[in-house]
CSV table of C-alpha atoms in Angstrom, one decimal:
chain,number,residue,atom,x,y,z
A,23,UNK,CA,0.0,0.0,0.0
A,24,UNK,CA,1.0,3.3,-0.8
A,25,UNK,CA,1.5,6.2,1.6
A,26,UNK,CA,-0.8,8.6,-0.4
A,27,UNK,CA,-3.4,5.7,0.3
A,28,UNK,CA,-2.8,5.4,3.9
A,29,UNK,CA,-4.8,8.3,4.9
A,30,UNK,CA,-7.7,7.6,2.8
A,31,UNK,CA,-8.1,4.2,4.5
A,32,UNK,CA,-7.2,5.3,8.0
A,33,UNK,CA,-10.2,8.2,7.5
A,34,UNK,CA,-12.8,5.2,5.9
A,35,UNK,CA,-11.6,3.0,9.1
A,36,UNK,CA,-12.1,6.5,11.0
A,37,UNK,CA,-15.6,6.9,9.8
A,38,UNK,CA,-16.5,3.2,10.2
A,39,UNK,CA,-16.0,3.8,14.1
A,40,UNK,CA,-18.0,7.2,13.7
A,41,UNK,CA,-20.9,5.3,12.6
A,42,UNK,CA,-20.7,2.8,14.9
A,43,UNK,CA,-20.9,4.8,17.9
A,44,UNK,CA,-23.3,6.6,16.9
A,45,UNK,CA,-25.5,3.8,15.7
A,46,UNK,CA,-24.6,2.3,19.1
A,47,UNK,CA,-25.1,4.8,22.0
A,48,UNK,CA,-25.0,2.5,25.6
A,49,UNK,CA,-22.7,0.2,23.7
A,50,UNK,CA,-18.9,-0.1,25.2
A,51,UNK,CA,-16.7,-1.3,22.3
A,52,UNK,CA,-14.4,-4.3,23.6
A,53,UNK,CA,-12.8,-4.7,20.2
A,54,UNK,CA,-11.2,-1.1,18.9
A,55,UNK,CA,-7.0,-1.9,19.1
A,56,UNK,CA,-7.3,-3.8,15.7
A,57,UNK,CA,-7.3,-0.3,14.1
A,58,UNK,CA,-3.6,0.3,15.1
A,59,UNK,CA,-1.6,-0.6,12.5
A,60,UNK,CA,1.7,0.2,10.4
A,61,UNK,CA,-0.7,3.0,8.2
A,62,UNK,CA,-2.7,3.7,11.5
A,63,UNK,CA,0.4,4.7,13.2
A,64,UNK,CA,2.3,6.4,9.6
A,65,UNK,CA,-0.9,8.9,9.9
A,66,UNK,CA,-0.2,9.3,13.6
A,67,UNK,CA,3.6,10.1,13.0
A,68,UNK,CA,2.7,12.9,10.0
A,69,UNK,CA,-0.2,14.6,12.6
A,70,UNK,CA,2.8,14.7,15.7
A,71,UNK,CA,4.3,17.8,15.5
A,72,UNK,CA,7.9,17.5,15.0
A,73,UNK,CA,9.4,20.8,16.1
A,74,UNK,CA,8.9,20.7,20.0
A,75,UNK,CA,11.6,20.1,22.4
A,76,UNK,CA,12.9,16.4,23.3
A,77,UNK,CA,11.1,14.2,26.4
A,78,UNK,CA,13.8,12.5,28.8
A,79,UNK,CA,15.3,10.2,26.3
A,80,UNK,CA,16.7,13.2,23.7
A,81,UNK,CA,15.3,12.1,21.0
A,82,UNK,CA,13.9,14.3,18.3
A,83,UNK,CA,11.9,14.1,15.0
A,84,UNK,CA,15.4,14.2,12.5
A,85,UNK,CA,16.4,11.1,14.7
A,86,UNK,CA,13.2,9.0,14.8
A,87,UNK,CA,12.9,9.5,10.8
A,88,UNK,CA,16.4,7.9,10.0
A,89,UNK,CA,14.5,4.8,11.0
A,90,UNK,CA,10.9,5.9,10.7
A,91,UNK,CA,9.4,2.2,9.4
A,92,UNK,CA,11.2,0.1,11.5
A,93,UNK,CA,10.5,2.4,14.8
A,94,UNK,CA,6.6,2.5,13.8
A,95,UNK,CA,7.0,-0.9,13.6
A,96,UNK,CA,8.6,-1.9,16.9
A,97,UNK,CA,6.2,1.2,18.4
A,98,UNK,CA,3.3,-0.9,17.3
A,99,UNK,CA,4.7,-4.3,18.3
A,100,UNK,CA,5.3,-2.9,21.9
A,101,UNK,CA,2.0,-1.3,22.7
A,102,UNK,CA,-0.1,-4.3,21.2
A,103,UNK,CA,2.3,-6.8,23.0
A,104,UNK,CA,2.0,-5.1,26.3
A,105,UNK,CA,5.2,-4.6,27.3
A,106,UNK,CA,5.3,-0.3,26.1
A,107,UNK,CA,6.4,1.4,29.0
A,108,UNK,CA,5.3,4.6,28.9
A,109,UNK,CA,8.3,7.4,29.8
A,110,UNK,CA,7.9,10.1,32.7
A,111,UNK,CA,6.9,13.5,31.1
A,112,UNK,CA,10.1,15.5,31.8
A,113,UNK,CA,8.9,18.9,33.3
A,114,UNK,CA,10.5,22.5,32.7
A,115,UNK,CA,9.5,25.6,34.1
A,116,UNK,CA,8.7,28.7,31.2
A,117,UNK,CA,8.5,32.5,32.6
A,118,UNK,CA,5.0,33.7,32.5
A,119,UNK,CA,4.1,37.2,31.2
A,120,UNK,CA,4.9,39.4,33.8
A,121,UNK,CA,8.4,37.8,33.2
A,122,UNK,CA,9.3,37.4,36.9
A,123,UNK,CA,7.0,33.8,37.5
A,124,UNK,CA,7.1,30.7,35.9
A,125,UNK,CA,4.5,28.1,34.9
A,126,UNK,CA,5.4,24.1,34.6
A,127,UNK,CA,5.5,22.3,31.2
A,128,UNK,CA,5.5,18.9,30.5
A,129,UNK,CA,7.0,17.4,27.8
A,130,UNK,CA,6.3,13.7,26.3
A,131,UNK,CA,8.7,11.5,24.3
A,132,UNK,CA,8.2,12.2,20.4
A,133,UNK,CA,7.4,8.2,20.2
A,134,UNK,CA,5.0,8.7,23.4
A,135,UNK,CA,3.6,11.6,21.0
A,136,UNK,CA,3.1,9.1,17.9
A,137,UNK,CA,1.5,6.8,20.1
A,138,UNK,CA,-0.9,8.8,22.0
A,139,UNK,CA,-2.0,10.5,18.7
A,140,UNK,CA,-2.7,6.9,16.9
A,141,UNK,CA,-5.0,6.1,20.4
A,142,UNK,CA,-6.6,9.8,20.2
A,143,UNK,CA,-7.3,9.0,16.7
A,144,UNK,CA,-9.4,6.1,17.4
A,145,UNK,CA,-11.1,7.4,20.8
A,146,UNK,CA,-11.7,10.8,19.3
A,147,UNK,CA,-14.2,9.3,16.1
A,148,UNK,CA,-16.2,7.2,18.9
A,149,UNK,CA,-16.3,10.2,21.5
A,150,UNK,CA,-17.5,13.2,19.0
A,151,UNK,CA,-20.9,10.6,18.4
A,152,UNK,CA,-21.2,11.4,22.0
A,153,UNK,CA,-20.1,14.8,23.1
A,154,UNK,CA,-22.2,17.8,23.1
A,155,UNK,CA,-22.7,20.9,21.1
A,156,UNK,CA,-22.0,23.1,23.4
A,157,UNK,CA,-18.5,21.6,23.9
A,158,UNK,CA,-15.8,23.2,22.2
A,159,UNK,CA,-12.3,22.5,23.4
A,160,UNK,CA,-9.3,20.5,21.4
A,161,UNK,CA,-12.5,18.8,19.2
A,162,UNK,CA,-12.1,18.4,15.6
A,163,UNK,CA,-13.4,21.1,13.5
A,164,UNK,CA,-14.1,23.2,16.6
A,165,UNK,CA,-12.4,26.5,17.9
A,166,UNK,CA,-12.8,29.0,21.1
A,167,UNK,CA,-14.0,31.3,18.4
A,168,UNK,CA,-17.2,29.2,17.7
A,169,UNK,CA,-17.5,28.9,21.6
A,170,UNK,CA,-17.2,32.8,21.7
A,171,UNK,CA,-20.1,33.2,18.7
A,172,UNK,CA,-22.4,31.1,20.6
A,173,UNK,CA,-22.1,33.1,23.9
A,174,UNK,CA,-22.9,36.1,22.3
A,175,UNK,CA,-25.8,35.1,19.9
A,176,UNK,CA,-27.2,33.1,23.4
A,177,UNK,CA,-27.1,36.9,25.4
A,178,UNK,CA,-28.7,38.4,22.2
A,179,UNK,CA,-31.3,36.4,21.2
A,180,UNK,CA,-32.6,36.3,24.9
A,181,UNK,CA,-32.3,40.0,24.8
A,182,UNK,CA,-29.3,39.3,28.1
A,183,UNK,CA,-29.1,37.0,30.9
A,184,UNK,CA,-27.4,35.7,33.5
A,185,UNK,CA,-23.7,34.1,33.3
A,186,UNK,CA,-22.9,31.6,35.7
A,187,UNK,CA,-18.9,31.5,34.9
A,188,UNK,CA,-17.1,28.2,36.3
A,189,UNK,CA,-13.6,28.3,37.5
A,190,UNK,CA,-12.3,24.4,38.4
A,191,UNK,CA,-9.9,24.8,40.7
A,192,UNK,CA,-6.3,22.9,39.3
A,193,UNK,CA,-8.7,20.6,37.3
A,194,UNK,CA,-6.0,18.8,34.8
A,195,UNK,CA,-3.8,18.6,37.9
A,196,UNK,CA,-7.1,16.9,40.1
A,197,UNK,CA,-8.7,14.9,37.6
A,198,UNK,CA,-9.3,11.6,39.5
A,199,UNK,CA,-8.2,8.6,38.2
A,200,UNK,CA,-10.6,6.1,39.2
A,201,UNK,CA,-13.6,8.2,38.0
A,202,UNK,CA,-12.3,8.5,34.8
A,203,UNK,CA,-11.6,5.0,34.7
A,204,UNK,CA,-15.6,4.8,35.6
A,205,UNK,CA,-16.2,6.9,32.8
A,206,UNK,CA,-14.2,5.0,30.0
A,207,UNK,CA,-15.7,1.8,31.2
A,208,UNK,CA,-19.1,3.2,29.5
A,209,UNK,CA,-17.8,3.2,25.9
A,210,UNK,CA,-14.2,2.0,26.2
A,211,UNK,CA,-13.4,-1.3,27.8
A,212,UNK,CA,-10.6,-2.4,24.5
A,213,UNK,CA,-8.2,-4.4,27.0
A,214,UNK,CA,-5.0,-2.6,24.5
A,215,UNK,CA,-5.7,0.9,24.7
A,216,UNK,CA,-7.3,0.9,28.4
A,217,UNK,CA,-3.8,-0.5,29.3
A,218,UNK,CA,-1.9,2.2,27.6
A,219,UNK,CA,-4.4,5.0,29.2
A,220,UNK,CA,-3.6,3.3,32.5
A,221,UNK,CA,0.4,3.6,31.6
A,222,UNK,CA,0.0,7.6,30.7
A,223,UNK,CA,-2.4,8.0,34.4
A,224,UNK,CA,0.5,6.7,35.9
A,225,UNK,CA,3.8,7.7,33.8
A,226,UNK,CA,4.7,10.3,36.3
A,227,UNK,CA,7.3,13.3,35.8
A,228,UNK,CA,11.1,13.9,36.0
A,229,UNK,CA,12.2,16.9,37.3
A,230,UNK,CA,15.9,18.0,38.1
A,231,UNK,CA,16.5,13.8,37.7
A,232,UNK,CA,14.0,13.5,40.3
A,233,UNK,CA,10.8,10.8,39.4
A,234,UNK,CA,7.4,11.7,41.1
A,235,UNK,CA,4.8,8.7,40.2
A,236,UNK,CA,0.8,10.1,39.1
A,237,UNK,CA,-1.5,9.6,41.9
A,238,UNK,CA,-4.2,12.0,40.0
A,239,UNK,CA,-4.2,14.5,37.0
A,240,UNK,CA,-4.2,14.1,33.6
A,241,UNK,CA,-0.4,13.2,31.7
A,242,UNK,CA,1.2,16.6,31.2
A,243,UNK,CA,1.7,17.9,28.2
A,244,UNK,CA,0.4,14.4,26.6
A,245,UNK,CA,-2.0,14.2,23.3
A,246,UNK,CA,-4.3,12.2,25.2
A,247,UNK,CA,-4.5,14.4,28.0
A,248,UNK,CA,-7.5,17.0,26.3
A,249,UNK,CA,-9.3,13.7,25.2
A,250,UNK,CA,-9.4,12.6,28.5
A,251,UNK,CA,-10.4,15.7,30.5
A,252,UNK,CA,-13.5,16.1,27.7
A,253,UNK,CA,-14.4,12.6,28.8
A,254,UNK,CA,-14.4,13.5,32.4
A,255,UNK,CA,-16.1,16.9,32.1
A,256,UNK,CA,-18.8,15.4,29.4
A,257,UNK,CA,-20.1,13.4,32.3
A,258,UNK,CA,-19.6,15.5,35.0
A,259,UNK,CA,-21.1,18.5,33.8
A,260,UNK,CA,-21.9,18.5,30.1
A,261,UNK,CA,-24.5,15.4,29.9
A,262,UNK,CA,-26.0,16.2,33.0
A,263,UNK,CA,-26.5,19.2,32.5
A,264,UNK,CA,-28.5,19.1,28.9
A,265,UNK,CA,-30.3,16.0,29.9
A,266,UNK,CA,-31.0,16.6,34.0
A,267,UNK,CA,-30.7,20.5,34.6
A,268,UNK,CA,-32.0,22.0,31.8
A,269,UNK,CA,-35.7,20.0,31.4
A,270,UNK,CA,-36.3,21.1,35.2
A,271,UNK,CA,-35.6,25.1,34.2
A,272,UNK,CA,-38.3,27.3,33.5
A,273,UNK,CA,-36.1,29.7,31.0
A,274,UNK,CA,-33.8,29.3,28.4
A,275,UNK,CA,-30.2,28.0,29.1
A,276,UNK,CA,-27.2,27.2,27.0
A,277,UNK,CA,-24.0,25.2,28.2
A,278,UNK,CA,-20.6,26.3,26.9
A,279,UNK,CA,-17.6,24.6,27.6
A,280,UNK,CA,-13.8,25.2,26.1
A,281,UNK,CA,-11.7,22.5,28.0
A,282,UNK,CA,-12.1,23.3,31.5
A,283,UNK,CA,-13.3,27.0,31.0
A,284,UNK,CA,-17.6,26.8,30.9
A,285,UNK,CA,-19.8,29.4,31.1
A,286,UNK,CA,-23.7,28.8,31.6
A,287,UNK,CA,-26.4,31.5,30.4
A,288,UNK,CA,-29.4,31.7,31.8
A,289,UNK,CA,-32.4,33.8,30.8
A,290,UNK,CA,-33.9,33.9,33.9
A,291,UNK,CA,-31.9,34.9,37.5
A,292,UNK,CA,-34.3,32.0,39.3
A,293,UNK,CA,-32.6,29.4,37.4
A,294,UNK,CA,-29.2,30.7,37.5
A,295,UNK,CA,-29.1,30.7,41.1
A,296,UNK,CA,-31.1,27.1,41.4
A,297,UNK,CA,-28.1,25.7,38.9
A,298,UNK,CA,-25.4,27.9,41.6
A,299,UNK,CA,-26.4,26.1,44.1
A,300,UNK,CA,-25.9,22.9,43.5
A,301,UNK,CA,-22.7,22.7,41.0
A,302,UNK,CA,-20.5,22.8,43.9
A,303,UNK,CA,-22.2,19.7,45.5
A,304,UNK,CA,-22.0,18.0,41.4
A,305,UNK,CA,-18.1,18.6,41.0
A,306,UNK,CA,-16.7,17.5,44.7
A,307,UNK,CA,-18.5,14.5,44.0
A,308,UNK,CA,-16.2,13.9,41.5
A,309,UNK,CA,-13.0,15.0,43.5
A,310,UNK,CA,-13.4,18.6,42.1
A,311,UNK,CA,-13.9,22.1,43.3
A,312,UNK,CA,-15.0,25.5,42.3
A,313,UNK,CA,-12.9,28.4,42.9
A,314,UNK,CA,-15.5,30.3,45.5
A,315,UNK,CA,-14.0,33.4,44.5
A,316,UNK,CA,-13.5,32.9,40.7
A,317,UNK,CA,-16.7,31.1,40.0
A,318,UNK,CA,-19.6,33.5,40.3
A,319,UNK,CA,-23.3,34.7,38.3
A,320,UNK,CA,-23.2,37.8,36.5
A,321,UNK,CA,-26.5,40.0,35.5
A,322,UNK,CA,-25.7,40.7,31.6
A,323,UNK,CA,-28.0,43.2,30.0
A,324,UNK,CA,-27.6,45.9,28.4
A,325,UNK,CA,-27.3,49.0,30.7
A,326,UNK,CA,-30.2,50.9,31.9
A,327,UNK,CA,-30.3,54.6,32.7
A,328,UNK,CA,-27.3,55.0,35.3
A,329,UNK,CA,-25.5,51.7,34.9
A,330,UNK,CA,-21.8,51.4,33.4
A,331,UNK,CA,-21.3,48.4,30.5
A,332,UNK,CA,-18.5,47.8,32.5
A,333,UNK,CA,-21.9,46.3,35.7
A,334,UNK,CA,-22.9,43.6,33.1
A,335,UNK,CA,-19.8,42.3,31.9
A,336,UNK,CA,-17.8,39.5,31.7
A,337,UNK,CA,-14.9,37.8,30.7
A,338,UNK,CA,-14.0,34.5,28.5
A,339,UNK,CA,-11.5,33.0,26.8
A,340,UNK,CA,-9.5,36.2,26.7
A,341,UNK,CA,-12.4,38.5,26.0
A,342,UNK,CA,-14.3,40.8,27.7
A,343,UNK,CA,-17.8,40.7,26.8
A,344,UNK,CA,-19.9,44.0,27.2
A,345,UNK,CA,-23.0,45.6,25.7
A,346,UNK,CA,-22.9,48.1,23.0
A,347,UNK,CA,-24.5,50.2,20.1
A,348,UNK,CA,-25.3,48.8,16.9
A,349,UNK,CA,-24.5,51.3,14.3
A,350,UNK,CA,-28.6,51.0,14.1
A,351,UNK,CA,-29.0,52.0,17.4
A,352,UNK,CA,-29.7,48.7,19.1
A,353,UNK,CA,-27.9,47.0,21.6
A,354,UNK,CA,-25.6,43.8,21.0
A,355,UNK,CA,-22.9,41.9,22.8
A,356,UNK,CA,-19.9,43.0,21.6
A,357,UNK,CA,-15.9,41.7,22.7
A,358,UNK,CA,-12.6,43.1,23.6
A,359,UNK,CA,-9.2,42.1,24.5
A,360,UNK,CA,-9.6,41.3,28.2
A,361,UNK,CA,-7.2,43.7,30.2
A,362,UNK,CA,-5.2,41.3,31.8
A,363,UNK,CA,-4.7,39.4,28.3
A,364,UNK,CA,-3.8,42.7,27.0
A,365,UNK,CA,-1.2,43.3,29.6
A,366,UNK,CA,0.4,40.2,29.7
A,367,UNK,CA,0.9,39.9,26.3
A,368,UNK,CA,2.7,43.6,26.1
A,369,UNK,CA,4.9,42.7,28.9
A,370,UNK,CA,5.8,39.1,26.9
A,371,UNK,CA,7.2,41.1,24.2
A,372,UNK,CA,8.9,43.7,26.4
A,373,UNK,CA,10.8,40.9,28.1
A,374,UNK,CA,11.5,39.2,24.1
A,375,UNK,CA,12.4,43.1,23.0
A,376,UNK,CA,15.4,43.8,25.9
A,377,UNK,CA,16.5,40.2,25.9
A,378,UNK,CA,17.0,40.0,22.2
A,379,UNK,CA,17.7,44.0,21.2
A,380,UNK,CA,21.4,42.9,20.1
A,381,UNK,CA,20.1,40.3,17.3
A,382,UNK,CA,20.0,41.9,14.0
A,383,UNK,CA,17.0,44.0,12.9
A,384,UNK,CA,16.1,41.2,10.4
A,385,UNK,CA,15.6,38.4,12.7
A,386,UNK,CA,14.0,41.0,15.3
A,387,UNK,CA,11.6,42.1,12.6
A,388,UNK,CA,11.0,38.6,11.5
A,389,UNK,CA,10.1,37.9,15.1
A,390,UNK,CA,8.1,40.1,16.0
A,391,UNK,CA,6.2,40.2,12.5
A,392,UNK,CA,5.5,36.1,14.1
A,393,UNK,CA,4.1,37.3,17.2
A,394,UNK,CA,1.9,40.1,16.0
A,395,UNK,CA,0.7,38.3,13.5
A,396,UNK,CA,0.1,35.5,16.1
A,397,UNK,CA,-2.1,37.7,18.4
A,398,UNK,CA,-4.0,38.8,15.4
A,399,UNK,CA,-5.4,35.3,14.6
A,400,UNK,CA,-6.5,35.3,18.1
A,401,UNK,CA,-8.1,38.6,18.8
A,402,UNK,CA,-8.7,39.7,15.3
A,403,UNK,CA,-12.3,39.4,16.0
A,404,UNK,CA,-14.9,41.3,14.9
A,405,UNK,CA,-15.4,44.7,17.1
A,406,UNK,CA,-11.8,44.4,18.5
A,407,UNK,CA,-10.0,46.3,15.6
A,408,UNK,CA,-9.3,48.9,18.4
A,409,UNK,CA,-7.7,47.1,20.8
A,410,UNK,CA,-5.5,44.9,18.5
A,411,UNK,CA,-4.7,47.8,16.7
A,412,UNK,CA,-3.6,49.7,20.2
A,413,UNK,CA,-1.4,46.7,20.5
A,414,UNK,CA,0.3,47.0,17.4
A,415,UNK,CA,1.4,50.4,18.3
A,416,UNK,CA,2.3,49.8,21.7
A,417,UNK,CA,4.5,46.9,19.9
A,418,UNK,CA,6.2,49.1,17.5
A,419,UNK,CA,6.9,51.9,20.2
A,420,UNK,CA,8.5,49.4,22.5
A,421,UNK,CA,10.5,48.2,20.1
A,422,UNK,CA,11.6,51.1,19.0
A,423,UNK,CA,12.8,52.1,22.6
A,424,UNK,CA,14.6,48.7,23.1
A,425,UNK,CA,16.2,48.8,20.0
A,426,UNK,CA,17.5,52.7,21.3
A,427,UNK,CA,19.2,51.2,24.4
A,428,UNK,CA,21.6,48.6,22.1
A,429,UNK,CA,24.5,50.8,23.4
A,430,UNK,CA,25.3,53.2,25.9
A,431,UNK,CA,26.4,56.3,23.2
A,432,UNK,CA,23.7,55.5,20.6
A,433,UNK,CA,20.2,56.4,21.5
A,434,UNK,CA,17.6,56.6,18.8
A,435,UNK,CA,15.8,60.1,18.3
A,436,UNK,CA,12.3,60.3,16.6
A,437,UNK,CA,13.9,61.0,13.3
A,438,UNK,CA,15.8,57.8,13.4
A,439,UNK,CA,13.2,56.0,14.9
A,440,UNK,CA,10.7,57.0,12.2
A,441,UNK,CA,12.9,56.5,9.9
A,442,UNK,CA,13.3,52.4,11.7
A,443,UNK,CA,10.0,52.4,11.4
A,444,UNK,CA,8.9,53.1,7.8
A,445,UNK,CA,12.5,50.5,6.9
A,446,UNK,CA,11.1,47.7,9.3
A,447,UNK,CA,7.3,47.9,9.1
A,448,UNK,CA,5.8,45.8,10.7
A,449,UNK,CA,2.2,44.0,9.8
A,450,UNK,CA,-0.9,46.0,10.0
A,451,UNK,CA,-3.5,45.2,12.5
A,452,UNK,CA,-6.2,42.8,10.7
A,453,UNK,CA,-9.5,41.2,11.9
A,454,UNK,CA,-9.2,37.6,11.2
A,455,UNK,CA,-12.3,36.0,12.2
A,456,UNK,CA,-15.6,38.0,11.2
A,457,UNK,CA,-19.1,37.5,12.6
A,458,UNK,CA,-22.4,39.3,12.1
């Protein structure tokens, strides 16, 4: 078989599972490992991204490829046989925007990679038969834009609301094991790849040449790990909710979930606070907890005589939702950088701008051309032209001002720095993603 076949058989064995699971809703499927093979894995291997940084053995992409057949091979051998032994995640630390903390990373083996993408692969065409609409998160052919477009048409087609928004305390770090074993049982009980998801639960992480074994979480950093956390938050929250909560409410209500960030709307305050009241009890059931301070109900609807936009608004996925003006006159939910985002990404490139001011102007421009460009797929958003564009000056200027302190004698003037400027432009702010 040729490899321009491979995928075209790997996405008919894909779509096979698809309708299976969907013909079959209360049915676990005992018999799923039979889909890993040599072109199962090959289509694994060219969806693994190759440029990240090695796990604990130092291997990277170049390497694995001088062999890439017989690796695959003995990758595929191993995990069907049993004896895989799936590698700690080895952790590093990466500063945070404010450039003075640091956040923890984990970082798999490239062949732990391959091999948690060929299992995603086949868990991911029988889950999406079961997951919900209003969940968004790592899902094929679903984006935190589309999660964004349904909160707002939600608020305006029920003229505003109420926002419950839910903050899970530490939740890929809490995830408990032997629910989400309870879980997979429901739709997964293939004896190959529930032995390999047992091996990533319990991989563990090396730090410093130090091993610390997984009691609970999900793997760090791992391919599998957004899979598993949907599977674990579809039962906790997103089934029960569309099929206990909302047939007991007397208003409108939409669920929408990105990974662990969810956000409920409510047309009525009554049903808001009824749903309030008894998440907390839901989630520690489950080993989980809502941030009491984080998680909280917000009245959104478009300001009356003597109320601020800034009383009935919120924030999500990096956004700040708020009411404003139609260019008719009417009122709609409209969405802005969210200040913090804003600020933490300014102070990301201040830190890249004085660490790296001695590089040539060419690989600065190149750069920073990445990173603008970068923010703009994010928040170019319809109604945010303003803010992204703020931050394209704000970029340029600090540039500019870094570039000025390259040397003790040599300080740019605003002749020179126009001048830089107009020589180095860099790209226009641009809305990317355009809604009605």
């Amino acid at each position: 078989m040729t490899g321009a076949q491979e995928p075209e058989t790997v996405s008919t064995t894909t779509q096979r599972i698809a309708e299976s699971a969907r013909n079959h809703p209360q049915r676990a499927f005992t018999s799923l490992a039979h889909h890993l093979d040599a072109g199962w894995l090959q289509r694994a291997w060219e969806r693994t991204r190759k440029d990240g940084a090695p796990g604990i053995d130092g291997c990277d992409a170049e390497h694995y490829a001088g062999d890439l057949q017989g690796n695959l091979a003995d990758l595929l051998e191993r995990a069907k046989s049993g004896s895989y032994r799936a590698p700690a995640v080895r952790r590093v630390y990466i500063p945070k925007g404010d450039g003075k903390r640091t956040r923890p990373i984990g970082i798999p083996t490239l062949e732990d990679k391959v091999l948690q993408r060929a299992v995603v692969m086949v868990l991911e065409a029988l889950y999406e038969q079961d997951f919900v609409a209003g969940s968004y998160g790592f899902r094929p052919g679903r984006s935190a834009h589309q999660a964004l477009e349904t909160v707002r048409t939600s608020l305006v087609r029920m003229g505003g609301g109420w926002v419950l928004e839910l903050d899970i305390e530490a939740f890929f770090d809490t995830l408990d094991h032997q629910h989400l074993r309870a879980f997979l049982d429901r739709r997964v009980r293939d004896g190959v790849l529930r032995r390999l998801i047992d091996k990533w639960l319990k991989a563990g992480v090396m730090e410093d040449g130090v091993y610390t074994r997984s009691v609970e979480g999900s793997p760090q950093g791992g391919v599998i790990s957004p899979l598993l956390a949907n599977v674990y938050l579809h039962d906790v929250l997103d089934e029960w909710f569309e099929q206990e909560v909302k047939p007991r409410l007397r208003g409108r209500a939409q669920l929408i979930r990105y990974a662990d960030d969810a956000t409920l709307v409510f047309a009525t305050e009554a049903d808001a606070r009824r749903v309030m009241e008894v998440l907390p009890k839901r989630f520690g059931r489950y080993g989980l907890r809502l941030h009491p301070s984080k998680t909280r109900l917000v009245r959104c609807y478009p300001p009356r005589a003597g109320e601020t936009d800034a009383e009935s608004s919120f924030d999500l996925l990096g956004f700040t939702h708020y009411w404003g003006r139609t260019r008719r006159g009417g009122w709609t939910l409209k969405r802005k950088t969210a200040k913090d985002r804003f600020a933490r990404a300014l102070r990301s490139i201040k830190h890249w701008c004085r660490g790296h001011r001695h590089e040539p102007l060419e690989a600065q421009h190149l750069t920073l051309s990445r990173k603008l460009r970068g923010h703009y797929a994010y928040y170019g958003i319809s109604g945010n032209a303003r803010a992204i564009a703020t931050f394209r000056f704000r970029v340029e200027r600090m540039w500019i001002k870094w570039l000025g302190r390259r040397s003790q004698r040599a300080r740019l003037n605003w002749d020179r720095a126009a001048s830089l400027a107009a020589r180095f432009s860099l790209p226009p702010a641009r809305l990317v993603h355009r809604f009605a």
